[in-house]
């Protein structure tokens, strides 16, 4: 029997993480003699959900087993074992093929806001088993992870975990070796470090059990990459996930400027309506208009160089922007928090200047409205001379602009990945894809 087990929100702020808990469930499933049909899927959902802990990630495990009840109990025990106050764990076990409605639920979970009630309705309709602690919020991610079978573009991540006695302590990973690993494996790994600042990105900064996570195109490359990273502490366990990270999957939905819903994600194209402004804190804002309406686009200070692209825009430029809708507050109107800018068509910009003297080449000056020009240097007068129009170099080109790696979301598609997109997965898992 084909089964899909989804879990979410089994993490807590103090430690632990959904992928880590998932590794124990996978261990139990494999020990029970079940066959995995895919790498565990690490599914990132709408990054603009305000109640997420970190990256709004959920995990789906797809496998074959005879005893669905037994597996469900096993997973429940693992989740209970890790449960800490404050998390709203959700666990869903679905038998058979994933129904179209569950796939649709998952698509919506990538760009919209859903309710646990809606998840429960589908769980009931398709006779799935479920278990939740707390508010039931975790069921949304658990079901949504099952619904995303990663049919389109996908990537992999190898997550290496630390021993429990190291949690919360400094991660002993040699930064130089990370950069060497990046050079040796590029373009097949990504977001290893921030090219602008040199900051290492494979190591998270919180107290969670993750020692490092390496993202890339193929599982084999990730195993090689792991061996290249010098660590001065033990890797307690590791596991490779198949994922929608680095695919821009949350930005495929076209936003309607006439009906922007708070916390939704997507993209929209339009014309720059006003000169961009630089605001307190170094953020840049510009107005975007199309036939549906108008919105304030916010390019925040942490998005680094993307702000300079925004500042270089002028009214009339045609752009597409991707990002998340910021909720309206008493102080601030609805806005779009920008994650990328694609310049579709640049407006030509002209500057007027006084003509040059035909006799000496010096700059001329106006003798008054309709009176012509006089050379400042040699005094030559020309009643017919006119102001000149000179095209100004805009300083930016048409094309795609992203923030630096350190400001990427898990779902952001890095420049390195363009041209490396793939689809279809043969269900084969390589040797050594985990260590428990
Ligand atoms: P971690 O990365 O450590 O797993 P996280 O950032 O994934 O943490 P969670 O603790 O999983 O955060 O919290 C996200 C919560 O939001 C979950 O309960 C999840 O079910 C819920 N959620 C996810 N997507 C949506 C959505 N589109 N609408 C409403 N709720 C959602």
Coordinates of C-alpha atoms and ligand atoms in Angstrom, one line a residue:
X1 CA 0.0 0.0 0.0
X2 CA 1.3 3.5 -0.9
X3 CA 1.3 5.9 2.0
X4 CA 2.2 9.6 2.4
X5 CA 3.0 10.9 5.9
X6 CA 3.1 14.7 6.4
X7 CA 4.3 16.5 9.4
X8 CA 4.7 20.1 10.5
X9 CA 5.3 22.3 13.4
X10 CA 6.8 19.6 15.5
X11 CA 9.6 22.1 16.2
X12 CA 10.0 24.7 18.9
X13 CA 11.7 28.0 19.3
X14 CA 14.2 26.5 21.8
X15 CA 15.5 23.7 19.7
X16 CA 14.5 20.9 17.5
X17 CA 13.2 21.2 13.9
X18 CA 10.7 19.4 11.8
X19 CA 13.3 17.9 9.5
X20 CA 15.2 16.5 12.5
X21 CA 12.0 14.9 13.9
X22 CA 11.3 13.5 10.4
X23 CA 14.7 11.8 10.3
X24 CA 13.6 9.7 13.4
X25 CA 10.4 8.8 11.7
X26 CA 12.2 7.8 8.6
X27 CA 14.6 5.7 10.7
X28 CA 11.6 3.9 12.3
X29 CA 9.9 3.4 8.9
X30 CA 13.0 1.9 7.4
X31 CA 13.6 -0.3 10.5
X32 CA 10.1 -1.6 10.1
X33 CA 11.1 -2.9 6.7
X34 CA 9.1 -0.4 4.6
X35 CA 10.3 0.8 1.2
X36 CA 10.7 4.5 0.6
X37 CA 9.4 5.7 -2.7
X38 CA 11.1 9.1 -2.7
X39 CA 13.6 11.0 -0.6
X40 CA 11.7 12.7 2.3
X41 CA 10.2 15.8 0.7
X42 CA 11.1 19.1 2.4
X43 CA 8.3 21.4 1.3
X44 CA 8.5 25.1 1.9
X45 CA 5.1 26.8 2.1
X46 CA 4.1 30.5 2.0
X47 CA 7.0 32.4 3.5
X48 CA 4.8 35.3 4.3
X49 CA 2.8 33.5 7.0
X50 CA 3.3 35.6 10.1
X51 CA 3.0 32.6 12.5
X52 CA 5.8 30.6 11.1
X53 CA 8.8 29.9 13.3
X54 CA 11.5 30.1 10.7
X55 CA 11.2 29.0 7.1
X56 CA 7.7 27.6 7.0
X57 CA 8.9 24.1 6.2
X58 CA 7.0 20.8 6.4
X59 CA 8.0 17.3 5.5
X60 CA 6.3 14.5 3.6
X61 CA 7.5 10.9 3.7
X62 CA 6.3 8.7 0.8
X63 CA 6.6 4.9 1.2
X64 CA 5.0 1.5 0.9
X65 CA 3.8 -0.4 3.9
X66 CA 1.2 -3.0 4.8
X67 CA 0.4 -1.8 8.4
X68 CA -0.7 1.8 8.0
X69 CA -1.9 1.9 11.6
X70 CA 1.4 0.7 12.9
X71 CA 3.3 3.4 11.0
X72 CA 1.0 6.1 12.2
X73 CA 1.5 5.0 15.8
X74 CA 5.2 5.0 15.3
X75 CA 5.2 8.5 13.9
X76 CA 2.9 9.7 16.7
X77 CA 5.2 8.3 19.4
X78 CA 8.2 10.1 17.8
X79 CA 6.3 13.4 17.6
X80 CA 5.1 13.1 21.2
X81 CA 8.7 12.3 22.2
X82 CA 9.9 15.6 20.8
X83 CA 6.9 17.7 21.7
X84 CA 7.6 20.9 23.6
X85 CA 5.2 23.4 24.9
X86 CA 4.2 26.0 22.3
X87 CA 4.3 24.1 19.1
X88 CA 1.2 23.1 17.3
X89 CA 2.3 19.7 15.8
X90 CA 0.4 18.2 13.0
X91 CA 0.6 14.7 11.5
X92 CA -1.4 13.3 8.6
X93 CA -1.2 9.9 7.0
X94 CA -2.9 9.4 3.6
X95 CA -3.3 6.1 1.8
X96 CA -3.1 5.8 -2.0
X97 CA -2.6 8.4 -4.6
X98 CA -2.7 12.0 -3.7
X99 CA -6.1 13.4 -4.6
X100 CA -6.3 16.5 -6.9
X101 CA -8.0 18.5 -4.1
X102 CA -5.1 17.9 -1.8
X103 CA -2.7 19.0 -4.5
X104 CA -4.8 22.2 -4.9
X105 CA -4.7 22.8 -1.2
X106 CA -0.9 22.5 -1.3
X107 CA -0.7 25.0 -4.2
X108 CA -2.8 27.5 -2.2
X109 CA -0.6 26.9 0.9
X110 CA 2.3 28.2 -1.1
X111 CA 0.9 31.6 -1.8
X112 CA -2.2 32.1 0.4
X113 CA -3.4 31.8 4.0
X114 CA -5.4 28.6 4.9
X115 CA -7.3 27.5 8.0
X116 CA -7.0 24.3 10.0
X117 CA -10.7 23.7 9.3
X118 CA -10.1 23.5 5.6
X119 CA -7.4 21.0 6.2
X120 CA -9.6 18.9 8.5
X121 CA -12.4 18.8 5.9
X122 CA -10.0 17.3 3.3
X123 CA -8.5 14.9 5.9
X124 CA -12.0 13.7 6.6
X125 CA -13.1 13.5 3.0
X126 CA -10.2 11.3 2.0
X127 CA -10.2 9.2 5.1
X128 CA -6.7 10.2 6.2
X129 CA -5.5 9.6 9.7
X130 CA -4.4 12.8 11.6
X131 CA -3.0 13.8 14.9
X132 CA -2.5 17.3 16.2
X133 CA -1.3 19.0 19.4
X134 CA -2.4 22.5 20.3
X135 CA -4.4 24.6 17.8
X136 CA -4.3 22.2 14.9
X137 CA -2.4 24.7 12.8
X138 CA 0.3 22.1 12.1
X139 CA -2.3 20.1 10.1
X140 CA -2.2 22.7 7.3
X141 CA 1.5 22.2 6.7
X142 CA 1.3 18.4 7.2
X143 CA -1.5 18.1 4.6
X144 CA 0.1 20.6 2.2
X145 CA 3.4 18.8 2.3
X146 CA 1.6 15.6 1.2
X147 CA -0.1 17.6 -1.6
X148 CA 3.2 18.8 -3.2
X149 CA 4.6 15.8 -5.0
X150 CA 7.3 17.9 -6.5
X151 CA 6.4 17.2 -10.1
X152 CA 7.9 20.4 -11.4
X153 CA 11.3 21.8 -10.7
X154 CA 13.0 20.6 -7.5
X155 CA 16.3 20.6 -5.7
X156 CA 17.9 18.6 -2.9
X157 CA 19.2 19.5 0.6
X158 CA 21.5 17.4 2.8
X159 CA 20.9 18.3 6.4
X160 CA 23.5 17.3 8.9
X161 CA 22.6 17.3 12.6
X162 CA 24.6 17.8 15.7
X163 CA 24.8 15.7 18.9
X164 CA 22.4 16.9 21.5
X165 CA 25.2 18.1 23.9
X166 CA 26.3 20.5 21.2
X167 CA 22.9 22.2 20.6
X168 CA 23.0 25.9 21.3
X169 CA 26.9 26.0 21.1
X170 CA 29.0 27.5 18.4
X171 CA 29.0 25.4 15.2
X172 CA 32.5 24.2 14.5
X173 CA 32.6 24.4 10.8
X174 CA 35.6 25.7 8.9
X175 CA 34.3 28.6 6.7
X176 CA 37.3 28.3 4.3
X177 CA 36.3 24.8 3.5
X178 CA 32.8 25.9 2.7
X179 CA 34.0 28.3 0.1
X180 CA 36.4 25.7 -1.3
X181 CA 33.4 23.3 -1.5
X182 CA 31.4 25.9 -3.3
X183 CA 34.1 26.5 -5.9
X184 CA 34.5 22.7 -6.4
X185 CA 30.8 22.0 -6.8
X186 CA 29.4 25.1 -8.5
X187 CA 26.9 25.4 -10.2
X188 CA 25.5 22.2 -8.7
X189 CA 25.3 23.5 -5.1
X190 CA 23.9 26.9 -4.2
X191 CA 23.6 29.4 -1.3
X192 CA 26.7 28.1 0.4
X193 CA 27.9 31.6 1.3
X194 CA 27.0 35.2 0.6
X195 CA 29.2 36.5 -2.1
X196 CA 29.0 40.1 -1.1
X197 CA 30.0 39.7 2.6
X198 CA 31.6 36.2 2.6
X199 CA 29.2 35.1 5.3
X200 CA 28.7 31.3 5.4
X201 CA 25.1 30.4 4.9
X202 CA 25.1 26.6 5.2
X203 CA 25.1 26.9 9.1
X204 CA 22.0 28.2 10.7
X205 CA 22.3 30.6 13.6
X206 CA 19.7 29.3 16.0
X207 CA 19.9 26.7 18.8
X208 CA 18.4 24.0 16.6
X209 CA 20.1 20.6 15.9
X210 CA 21.1 21.5 12.4
X211 CA 24.9 21.6 12.0
X212 CA 24.7 22.6 8.3
X213 CA 22.5 22.2 5.2
X214 CA 23.9 22.0 1.7
X215 CA 21.6 22.6 -1.2
X216 CA 22.1 21.5 -4.7
X217 CA 20.9 19.8 -7.9
X218 CA 21.7 16.2 -7.3
X219 CA 22.1 13.9 -4.2
X220 CA 25.5 12.7 -5.3
X221 CA 26.9 16.2 -5.4
X222 CA 25.7 16.8 -1.9
X223 CA 27.4 13.7 -0.5
X224 CA 30.7 14.9 -2.1
X225 CA 30.1 18.4 -0.8
X226 CA 29.5 17.1 2.7
X227 CA 32.9 15.4 2.6
X228 CA 34.6 18.6 1.5
X229 CA 33.3 20.6 4.5
X230 CA 35.7 20.4 7.4
X231 CA 33.8 20.1 10.7
X232 CA 35.4 20.0 14.2
X233 CA 32.4 18.3 15.8
X234 CA 30.6 15.0 15.2
X235 CA 27.9 14.7 12.6
X236 CA 25.4 12.8 14.6
X237 CA 23.1 12.0 11.7
X238 CA 22.3 13.3 8.2
X239 CA 19.6 12.9 5.7
X240 CA 19.0 14.1 2.1
X241 CA 15.7 15.7 1.3
X242 CA 14.1 16.4 -2.1
X243 CA 12.6 19.9 -2.0
X244 CA 10.9 22.9 -3.7
X245 CA 13.6 25.1 -2.2
X246 CA 15.3 27.4 -4.7
X247 CA 12.5 27.0 -7.3
X248 CA 10.5 30.3 -6.8
X249 CA 7.5 28.0 -6.5
X250 CA 5.8 30.6 -4.1
X251 CA 5.9 33.3 -6.8
X252 CA 4.0 31.6 -9.6
X253 CA 0.7 33.2 -8.6
X254 CA -0.3 36.4 -10.3
X255 CA -1.3 39.0 -7.8
X256 CA -4.3 41.3 -8.5
X257 CA -3.4 44.8 -7.5
X258 CA -7.1 45.5 -7.1
X259 CA -7.5 42.8 -4.5
X260 CA -4.3 42.3 -2.6
X261 CA -4.8 39.8 0.2
X262 CA -2.6 40.2 3.3
X263 CA 0.3 37.7 3.6
X264 CA -0.2 36.3 0.0
X265 CA 2.8 35.7 -2.2
X266 CA 3.2 36.1 -6.0
X267 CA 4.3 38.3 -8.8
X268 CA 2.8 41.3 -10.6
X269 CA 3.8 43.3 -13.6
X270 CA 3.2 47.0 -14.1
X271 CA 4.6 50.4 -14.7
X272 CA 6.6 52.5 -12.2
X273 CA 4.2 55.3 -11.3
X274 CA 6.4 57.6 -9.3
X275 CA 10.1 58.3 -8.6
X276 CA 11.4 55.8 -6.0
X277 CA 12.0 57.2 -2.5
X278 CA 14.6 56.3 0.0
X279 CA 13.2 56.0 3.5
X280 CA 14.4 56.0 7.1
X281 CA 16.4 52.8 7.7
X282 CA 17.6 52.7 4.1
X283 CA 14.5 51.0 2.7
X284 CA 13.4 52.0 -0.8
X285 CA 9.8 52.3 -1.9
X286 CA 8.3 52.9 -5.3
X287 CA 4.8 52.8 -6.7
X288 CA 3.7 50.3 -9.3
X289 CA 0.6 50.6 -11.4
X290 CA -1.3 48.4 -13.8
X291 CA -4.8 48.1 -15.1
X292 CA -6.0 46.5 -11.8
X293 CA -4.7 49.1 -9.4
X294 CA -1.6 50.5 -7.7
X295 CA 0.7 49.4 -4.8
X296 CA 3.6 50.6 -2.8
X297 CA 6.6 48.3 -3.4
X298 CA 9.0 48.0 -0.5
X299 CA 12.6 47.0 -1.0
X300 CA 14.0 46.6 2.4
X301 CA 17.5 47.5 3.7
X302 CA 18.6 43.8 4.1
X303 CA 18.0 43.1 0.4
X304 CA 21.2 45.1 -0.2
X305 CA 22.0 45.8 -3.8
X306 CA 18.4 45.2 -4.9
X307 CA 17.7 48.6 -3.4
X308 CA 20.1 50.3 -5.9
X309 CA 18.2 48.7 -8.7
X310 CA 14.9 50.0 -7.3
X311 CA 16.5 53.5 -6.8
X312 CA 17.5 53.5 -10.5
X313 CA 13.9 53.1 -11.7
X314 CA 12.0 56.0 -13.2
X315 CA 8.3 56.5 -13.9
X316 CA 7.3 54.7 -17.1
X317 CA 9.7 51.7 -16.6
X318 CA 7.9 48.4 -17.0
X319 CA 8.8 45.9 -14.3
X320 CA 7.7 42.6 -12.9
X321 CA 8.2 42.2 -9.1
X322 CA 7.8 39.1 -6.9
X323 CA 7.1 39.1 -3.2
X324 CA 4.7 39.0 -0.3
X325 CA 1.8 41.3 0.6
X326 CA 2.3 43.3 3.8
X327 CA -0.8 43.7 5.8
X328 CA -2.2 47.2 6.1
X329 CA -1.8 48.8 9.6
X330 CA -3.1 52.0 11.1
X331 CA 0.2 53.6 10.2
X332 CA 1.0 51.9 6.9
X333 CA -1.0 51.0 3.8
X334 CA -0.9 47.6 2.1
X335 CA 2.5 47.1 0.5
X336 CA 4.4 44.5 -1.5
X337 CA 7.6 43.4 0.0
X338 CA 9.8 42.8 -3.0
X339 CA 11.9 39.6 -3.4
X340 CA 13.0 40.2 -7.0
X341 CA 12.8 42.9 -9.7
X342 CA 12.6 42.0 -13.4
X343 CA 13.1 45.0 -15.5
X344 CA 11.0 44.4 -18.6
X345 CA 11.4 47.6 -20.5
X346 CA 13.4 50.7 -19.5
X347 CA 12.0 54.1 -20.3
X348 CA 14.4 56.2 -22.3
X349 CA 15.7 59.1 -20.3
X350 CA 16.8 62.4 -21.9
X351 CA 18.5 65.5 -20.6
X352 CA 18.3 68.9 -22.2
X353 CA 21.5 70.9 -22.5
X354 CA 22.6 74.1 -24.2
X355 CA 24.1 73.8 -27.7
X356 CA 27.8 74.0 -28.4
X357 CA 29.3 77.0 -30.2
X358 CA 29.9 76.1 -33.9
X359 CA 32.9 78.4 -34.0
X360 CA 35.0 77.5 -30.9
X361 CA 33.1 74.5 -29.4
X362 CA 32.4 76.2 -26.1
X363 CA 29.2 75.9 -24.2
X364 CA 26.5 78.5 -25.2
X365 CA 24.0 80.3 -23.0
X366 CA 20.5 81.4 -23.7
X367 CA 20.0 85.1 -24.6
X368 CA 16.4 84.8 -23.3
X369 CA 13.2 83.1 -24.4
X370 CA 13.1 82.7 -28.2
X371 CA 16.2 84.9 -28.5
X372 CA 18.8 82.2 -29.4
X373 CA 22.2 81.5 -27.8
X374 CA 25.5 83.2 -27.3
X375 CA 28.8 81.5 -26.8
X376 CA 30.2 82.1 -23.2
X377 CA 33.7 81.8 -24.5
X378 CA 34.0 83.7 -27.8
X379 CA 30.7 85.6 -27.8
X380 CA 29.4 84.1 -31.1
X381 CA 25.7 84.6 -31.4
X382 CA 23.2 82.2 -33.1
X383 CA 19.5 83.2 -33.1
X384 CA 18.5 79.9 -34.6
X385 CA 20.3 77.6 -32.1
X386 CA 18.1 75.3 -30.0
X387 CA 18.4 73.2 -26.8
X388 CA 19.8 69.8 -27.4
X389 CA 18.3 66.5 -26.1
X390 CA 20.9 64.0 -24.9
X391 CA 20.0 60.4 -23.9
X392 CA 21.2 59.5 -20.4
X393 CA 22.7 56.1 -19.6
X394 CA 20.2 54.6 -17.2
X395 CA 22.8 52.7 -15.2
X396 CA 20.6 49.5 -15.2
X397 CA 19.7 47.1 -17.9
X398 CA 16.6 45.1 -18.7
X399 CA 16.8 41.7 -16.9
X400 CA 16.4 40.0 -13.5
X401 CA 17.7 41.4 -10.3
X402 CA 17.8 39.4 -7.0
X403 CA 19.0 40.4 -3.5
X404 CA 22.3 39.0 -2.3
X405 CA 22.3 35.3 -1.1
X406 CA 22.1 36.2 2.6
X407 CA 18.7 37.8 2.0
X408 CA 17.2 34.9 0.0
X409 CA 14.3 33.0 1.2
X410 CA 14.4 29.2 1.2
X411 CA 12.2 29.3 -1.9
X412 CA 14.1 32.0 -3.8
X413 CA 15.5 30.7 -7.0
X414 CA 19.2 31.7 -7.1
X415 CA 20.7 33.0 -10.3
X416 CA 23.0 30.0 -10.4
X417 CA 19.9 27.7 -10.9
X418 CA 18.6 29.4 -14.1
X419 CA 19.1 26.8 -16.8
X420 CA 19.4 23.9 -14.4
X421 CA 15.6 23.3 -13.8
X422 CA 14.5 19.7 -13.9
X423 CA 11.3 17.8 -13.8
X424 CA 10.4 14.2 -13.2
X425 CA 12.0 11.9 -10.5
X426 CA 12.7 8.2 -11.1
X427 CA 12.2 7.2 -7.5
X428 CA 15.7 5.8 -7.1
X429 CA 17.6 6.7 -3.9
X430 CA 21.4 6.6 -3.9
X431 CA 23.5 4.7 -1.4
X432 CA 24.4 6.6 1.7
X433 CA 21.5 9.1 1.4
X434 CA 21.2 9.0 5.2
X435 CA 23.2 8.1 8.3
X436 CA 21.4 7.5 11.6
Ligands
LIG1 P1 10.8 25.0 10.9 O1 11.4 25.6 9.7 O2 11.7 25.0 12.1 O3 10.0 23.8 10.6 P2 8.6 26.8 10.4 O4 9.1 28.1 10.0 O5 8.3 25.7 9.4 O6 9.6 26.1 11.4 P3 6.3 26.1 11.8 O7 6.6 26.0 13.2 O8 6.2 24.9 11.0 O9 7.3 27.1 11.2 O10 5.0 27.0 11.7 C1 4.3 27.3 10.5 C2 2.8 27.1 10.8 O11 2.0 27.7 9.8 C3 2.5 25.6 10.7 O12 1.6 25.4 11.8 C4 1.8 25.4 9.4 O13 0.8 24.4 9.4 C5 1.2 26.8 9.2 N1 1.0 27.1 7.8 C6 1.8 26.8 6.8 N2 1.4 27.3 5.6 C7 0.2 27.9 5.9 C8 -0.7 28.6 5.1 N3 -0.5 28.8 3.8 N4 -1.8 29.1 5.7 C9 -1.9 29.0 7.0 N5 -1.1 28.4 7.8 C10 0.0 27.8 7.3

